[in-house]
Amino acid sequence: MDDNIIIRLCWAEMEASTVAALYPAHRCKTVYLVRHAQGFHNAAEESDIIDHTSPALLDAQLTPLGWSQVDCLREHVTKSGLAKKIELVIVSPLMRTMQTAVGVFGGGNYTDGVSAPPLMVEGAENSGRQPISSLNCPPFLAVEACREKLSVLTSDKRSSITRYRTLFPAIDFSLIKNDEDVLWGPDVIETDESVVARGMNLFDWLWTREEKEIAIVTHCGFLYHTLNTYGKGCHPTVAEELGKVFANCELRSMVLVDRSKLGSDTSRYNFAGKIPAGLDMPSDVADKKQAEEASKN
């Protein structure tokens, strides 16, 4: 068989089996998705009889087991080097997510007398935890778009921002317009479609940010509905991986790809080339061109 025919057949087979995709690096971000650690509402779900509308579960905080899960994840992100890579932590403005976020990605124990405010004050919500420093860690930004799916559950109603600011002084709440929770209501049940819409809007909004490595600390329902929607255009194996329910304090890394020119047109690492300028042709053509120029001299 002719060599050219063999080459064409091999190329056709390669094209048919190719499943990889290439995207410019400056049109990609890495997001680290984290579900909060165990809250008291999660522990209550294991009981045979539980009133999820009980005021006792309002804005549920972490259990002692939940704090142990936070400590384990913190150890992992520290040992793996991930803690040094993250440039921004986005967090749902509920007690359990903020406790998880500062416990995992915060700057360690806070020391009185330092100029920077703590991420979390000592013993916040009777947690018995030491204060957490805002030094040597990324900034924290509270965003309502990554809240849990709204329902009649009192655990999904947040406290006032005024209260949160006293407990988490270094978290940035500037994007939240209302002090009290105007989204939750005792008869409000958010549709799955609404959760998906705000989830996808949140990921689109990330392209307005300069940070490339972003952690998002959020909730099971929010992650489940949003990621299952992204998985619809993927191979079944990938879709299954995306749609798997998050465990408490589980972290998964994802690559967010800008396929609609939402992000920046520039790259920090691309280099224009031709510096210094010279011939810009395939090497065989350039060699011939140089030979022709030499013969004229």
Short mmCIF file of N, CA, C and O in Angstrom, two decimals, residues 54-123:
data_model
loop_
_atom_site.label_atom_id
_atom_site.label_comp_id
_atom_site.label_asym_id
_atom_site.label_seq_id
_atom_site.Cartn_x
_atom_site.Cartn_y
_atom_site.Cartn_z
N SER A 54 -38.15 23.74 62.49
CA SER A 54 -37.92 24.15 63.87
C SER A 54 -37.00 25.36 63.95
O SER A 54 -35.98 25.42 63.25
N PRO A 55 -37.32 26.33 64.80
CA PRO A 55 -36.42 27.49 65.00
C PRO A 55 -35.04 27.08 65.50
O PRO A 55 -34.08 27.83 65.31
N ALA A 56 -34.94 25.90 66.11
CA ALA A 56 -33.65 25.44 66.63
C ALA A 56 -32.64 25.20 65.51
O ALA A 56 -31.42 25.21 65.75
N LEU A 57 -33.14 24.98 64.30
CA LEU A 57 -32.25 24.72 63.16
C LEU A 57 -32.01 25.95 62.30
O LEU A 57 -31.39 25.87 61.24
N LEU A 58 -32.50 27.10 62.76
CA LEU A 58 -32.34 28.33 62.00
C LEU A 58 -30.86 28.62 61.72
O LEU A 58 -30.05 28.66 62.64
N ASP A 59 -30.53 28.79 60.43
CA ASP A 59 -29.15 29.11 60.04
C ASP A 59 -28.15 28.17 60.74
O ASP A 59 -27.22 28.61 61.43
N ALA A 60 -28.36 26.89 60.55
CA ALA A 60 -27.63 25.86 61.30
C ALA A 60 -26.12 26.04 61.19
O ALA A 60 -25.58 26.31 60.12
N GLN A 61 -25.45 25.88 62.32
CA GLN A 61 -23.99 25.96 62.35
C GLN A 61 -23.39 24.56 62.32
O GLN A 61 -24.11 23.56 62.28
N LEU A 62 -22.06 24.48 62.36
CA LEU A 62 -21.37 23.19 62.29
C LEU A 62 -21.46 22.45 63.62
O LEU A 62 -21.41 23.05 64.70
N THR A 63 -21.55 21.14 63.52
CA THR A 63 -21.46 20.27 64.68
C THR A 63 -19.99 20.08 65.06
O THR A 63 -19.09 20.42 64.27
N PRO A 64 -19.70 19.52 66.23
CA PRO A 64 -18.30 19.17 66.56
C PRO A 64 -17.67 18.26 65.50
O PRO A 64 -16.50 18.43 65.15
N LEU A 65 -18.47 17.32 64.97
CA LEU A 65 -17.95 16.47 63.89
C LEU A 65 -17.65 17.30 62.66
O LEU A 65 -16.64 17.08 61.96
N GLY A 66 -18.52 18.26 62.38
CA GLY A 66 -18.28 19.14 61.23
C GLY A 66 -16.97 19.89 61.35
O GLY A 66 -16.22 20.02 60.38
N TRP A 67 -16.66 20.39 62.53
CA TRP A 67 -15.39 21.08 62.74
C TRP A 67 -14.21 20.12 62.56
O TRP A 67 -13.16 20.52 62.05
N SER A 68 -14.37 18.87 62.94
CA SER A 68 -13.31 17.88 62.70
C SER A 68 -13.11 17.66 61.21
O SER A 68 -11.97 17.50 60.73
N GLN A 69 -14.21 17.66 60.45
CA GLN A 69 -14.11 17.54 58.99
C GLN A 69 -13.38 18.74 58.39
O GLN A 69 -12.57 18.60 57.46
N VAL A 70 -13.66 19.91 58.94
CA VAL A 70 -12.96 21.13 58.50
C VAL A 70 -11.46 21.00 58.74
O VAL A 70 -10.64 21.32 57.86
N ASP A 71 -11.09 20.52 59.90
CA ASP A 71 -9.67 20.37 60.22
C ASP A 71 -8.98 19.39 59.26
O ASP A 71 -7.84 19.61 58.85
N CYS A 72 -9.69 18.32 58.90
CA CYS A 72 -9.11 17.34 57.97
C CYS A 72 -8.92 17.93 56.58
O CYS A 72 -7.89 17.71 55.93
N LEU A 73 -9.91 18.69 56.10
CA LEU A 73 -9.78 19.29 54.78
C LEU A 73 -8.70 20.36 54.80
O LEU A 73 -7.94 20.50 53.82
N ARG A 74 -8.60 21.12 55.88
CA ARG A 74 -7.55 22.13 55.99
C ARG A 74 -6.16 21.47 55.89
O ARG A 74 -5.27 21.98 55.20
N GLU A 75 -5.99 20.36 56.56
CA GLU A 75 -4.71 19.65 56.50
C GLU A 75 -4.41 19.21 55.08
O GLU A 75 -3.27 19.32 54.61
N HIS A 76 -5.45 18.76 54.37
CA HIS A 76 -5.25 18.31 52.98
C HIS A 76 -4.84 19.46 52.07
O HIS A 76 -3.88 19.33 51.30
N VAL A 77 -5.56 20.59 52.13
CA VAL A 77 -5.24 21.70 51.22
C VAL A 77 -3.88 22.31 51.55
O VAL A 77 -3.21 22.87 50.68
N THR A 78 -3.46 22.18 52.81
CA THR A 78 -2.14 22.69 53.19
C THR A 78 -1.03 21.78 52.67
O THR A 78 -0.08 22.23 52.03
N LYS A 79 -1.17 20.49 52.92
CA LYS A 79 -0.14 19.54 52.51
C LYS A 79 -0.05 19.43 50.99
O LYS A 79 1.04 19.23 50.44
N SER A 80 -1.17 19.55 50.30
CA SER A 80 -1.17 19.43 48.84
C SER A 80 -0.64 20.68 48.14
O SER A 80 -0.38 20.65 46.94
N GLY A 81 -0.52 21.78 48.87
CA GLY A 81 -0.08 23.04 48.27
C GLY A 81 -1.21 23.87 47.71
O GLY A 81 -1.00 24.99 47.23
N LEU A 82 -2.44 23.35 47.78
CA LEU A 82 -3.58 24.06 47.22
C LEU A 82 -3.83 25.38 47.95
O LEU A 82 -4.23 26.38 47.33
N ALA A 83 -3.59 25.40 49.25
CA ALA A 83 -3.86 26.61 50.03
C ALA A 83 -3.09 27.82 49.49
O ALA A 83 -3.58 28.95 49.56
N LYS A 84 -1.91 27.58 48.95
CA LYS A 84 -1.10 28.69 48.43
C LYS A 84 -1.50 29.11 47.02
O LYS A 84 -1.10 30.18 46.56
N LYS A 85 -2.30 28.30 46.34
CA LYS A 85 -2.68 28.61 44.96
C LYS A 85 -3.95 29.44 44.88
O LYS A 85 -4.12 30.24 43.96
N ILE A 86 -4.85 29.27 45.83
CA ILE A 86 -6.16 29.90 45.74
C ILE A 86 -6.04 31.42 45.92
O ILE A 86 -5.43 31.90 46.87
N GLU A 87 -6.66 32.15 45.00
CA GLU A 87 -6.59 33.61 45.00
C GLU A 87 -7.84 34.28 45.57
O GLU A 87 -7.80 35.46 45.91
N LEU A 88 -8.94 33.53 45.65
CA LEU A 88 -10.19 34.10 46.14
C LEU A 88 -11.06 32.98 46.68
O LEU A 88 -11.13 31.89 46.09
N VAL A 89 -11.73 33.24 47.81
CA VAL A 89 -12.70 32.29 48.36
C VAL A 89 -14.07 32.95 48.30
O VAL A 89 -14.30 33.99 48.92
N ILE A 90 -14.98 32.35 47.53
CA ILE A 90 -16.36 32.80 47.46
C ILE A 90 -17.17 31.89 48.39
O ILE A 90 -17.01 30.67 48.37
N VAL A 91 -18.03 32.49 49.20
CA VAL A 91 -18.74 31.70 50.19
C VAL A 91 -20.21 32.11 50.27
O VAL A 91 -20.55 33.29 50.17
N SER A 92 -21.06 31.12 50.41
CA SER A 92 -22.47 31.37 50.65
C SER A 92 -22.64 32.00 52.03
O SER A 92 -22.02 31.55 53.00
N PRO A 93 -23.47 33.03 52.16
CA PRO A 93 -23.59 33.75 53.44
C PRO A 93 -24.52 33.04 54.42
O PRO A 93 -25.52 33.62 54.88
N LEU A 94 -24.21 31.80 54.75
CA LEU A 94 -24.88 31.10 55.82
C LEU A 94 -23.83 30.65 56.83
O LEU A 94 -22.65 30.50 56.48
N MET A 95 -24.26 30.43 58.05
CA MET A 95 -23.31 30.16 59.13
C MET A 95 -22.41 28.96 58.82
O MET A 95 -21.19 29.02 58.97
N ARG A 96 -23.00 27.87 58.38
CA ARG A 96 -22.23 26.63 58.19
C ARG A 96 -21.21 26.75 57.06
O ARG A 96 -20.12 26.16 57.14
N THR A 97 -21.55 27.51 56.00
CA THR A 97 -20.61 27.66 54.90
C THR A 97 -19.47 28.60 55.27
O THR A 97 -18.31 28.36 54.91
N MET A 98 -19.79 29.67 55.99
CA MET A 98 -18.73 30.61 56.39
C MET A 98 -17.80 29.98 57.41
O MET A 98 -16.58 30.17 57.35
N GLN A 99 -18.34 29.20 58.35
CA GLN A 99 -17.48 28.49 59.30
C GLN A 99 -16.56 27.52 58.56
O GLN A 99 -15.36 27.43 58.87
N THR A 100 -17.10 26.81 57.58
CA THR A 100 -16.28 25.88 56.80
C THR A 100 -15.20 26.62 56.02
O THR A 100 -14.03 26.22 56.01
N ALA A 101 -15.59 27.70 55.36
CA ALA A 101 -14.66 28.43 54.50
C ALA A 101 -13.47 28.99 55.29
O ALA A 101 -12.31 28.80 54.90
N VAL A 102 -13.75 29.67 56.39
CA VAL A 102 -12.65 30.28 57.15
C VAL A 102 -11.82 29.22 57.85
O VAL A 102 -10.60 29.37 58.03
N GLY A 103 -12.48 28.12 58.25
CA GLY A 103 -11.74 27.05 58.91
C GLY A 103 -10.79 26.33 57.97
O GLY A 103 -9.69 25.92 58.37
N VAL A 104 -11.19 26.18 56.71
CA VAL A 104 -10.36 25.47 55.73
C VAL A 104 -9.31 26.38 55.11
O VAL A 104 -8.13 26.03 55.01
N PHE A 105 -9.72 27.57 54.68
CA PHE A 105 -8.83 28.43 53.87
C PHE A 105 -8.32 29.66 54.62
O PHE A 105 -7.58 30.46 54.04
N GLY A 106 -8.69 29.82 55.89
CA GLY A 106 -8.25 30.98 56.65
C GLY A 106 -6.78 30.93 57.02
O GLY A 106 -6.07 29.96 56.74
N GLY A 107 -6.34 31.99 57.68
CA GLY A 107 -4.91 32.15 57.95
C GLY A 107 -4.40 31.55 59.24
O GLY A 107 -3.31 31.89 59.67
N GLY A 108 -5.15 30.71 59.89
CA GLY A 108 -4.66 30.10 61.13
C GLY A 108 -5.10 30.89 62.35
O GLY A 108 -5.97 31.76 62.28
N ASN A 109 -4.51 30.60 63.48
CA ASN A 109 -4.91 31.24 64.73
C ASN A 109 -4.61 32.73 64.71
O ASN A 109 -3.56 33.17 64.25
N TYR A 110 -5.54 33.51 65.21
CA TYR A 110 -5.44 34.96 65.24
C TYR A 110 -4.70 35.41 66.50
O TYR A 110 -4.87 34.83 67.58
N THR A 111 -3.87 36.41 66.36
CA THR A 111 -3.11 36.95 67.49
C THR A 111 -3.57 38.38 67.79
O THR A 111 -3.63 39.21 66.88
N ASP A 112 -3.93 38.63 69.03
CA ASP A 112 -4.36 39.98 69.41
C ASP A 112 -3.26 40.99 69.12
O ASP A 112 -2.08 40.70 69.28
N GLY A 113 -3.67 42.16 68.72
CA GLY A 113 -2.70 43.23 68.49
C GLY A 113 -2.30 43.41 67.05
O GLY A 113 -1.70 44.42 66.70
N VAL A 114 -2.62 42.42 66.17
CA VAL A 114 -2.27 42.58 64.76
C VAL A 114 -3.25 43.57 64.12
O VAL A 114 -4.37 43.76 64.60
N SER A 115 -2.82 44.18 63.04
CA SER A 115 -3.61 45.25 62.42
C SER A 115 -4.81 44.72 61.65
O SER A 115 -5.82 45.41 61.52
N ALA A 116 -4.73 43.50 61.12
CA ALA A 116 -5.82 42.97 60.30
C ALA A 116 -6.91 42.36 61.17
O ALA A 116 -6.62 41.68 62.15
N PRO A 117 -8.18 42.56 60.83
CA PRO A 117 -9.27 41.96 61.61
C PRO A 117 -9.30 40.45 61.40
O PRO A 117 -8.84 39.95 60.37
N PRO A 118 -9.85 39.70 62.34
CA PRO A 118 -9.92 38.24 62.17
C PRO A 118 -10.99 37.85 61.17
O PRO A 118 -11.97 38.59 60.96
N LEU A 119 -10.82 36.69 60.56
CA LEU A 119 -11.87 36.14 59.72
C LEU A 119 -13.04 35.68 60.57
O LEU A 119 -14.20 35.82 60.18
N MET A 120 -12.73 35.10 61.72
CA MET A 120 -13.77 34.66 62.64
C MET A 120 -13.32 34.96 64.06
O MET A 120 -12.16 34.72 64.42
N VAL A 121 -14.22 35.50 64.86
CA VAL A 121 -13.88 35.84 66.24
C VAL A 121 -13.86 34.58 67.09
O VAL A 121 -14.40 33.53 66.72
N GLU A 122 -13.26 34.68 68.24
CA GLU A 122 -13.14 33.53 69.13
C GLU A 122 -14.52 33.03 69.58
O GLU A 122 -15.38 33.80 69.97
N GLY A 123 -14.68 31.70 69.50
CA GLY A 123 -15.91 31.08 69.99
C GLY A 123 -17.17 31.46 69.25
O GLY A 123 -18.27 31.38 69.82
#
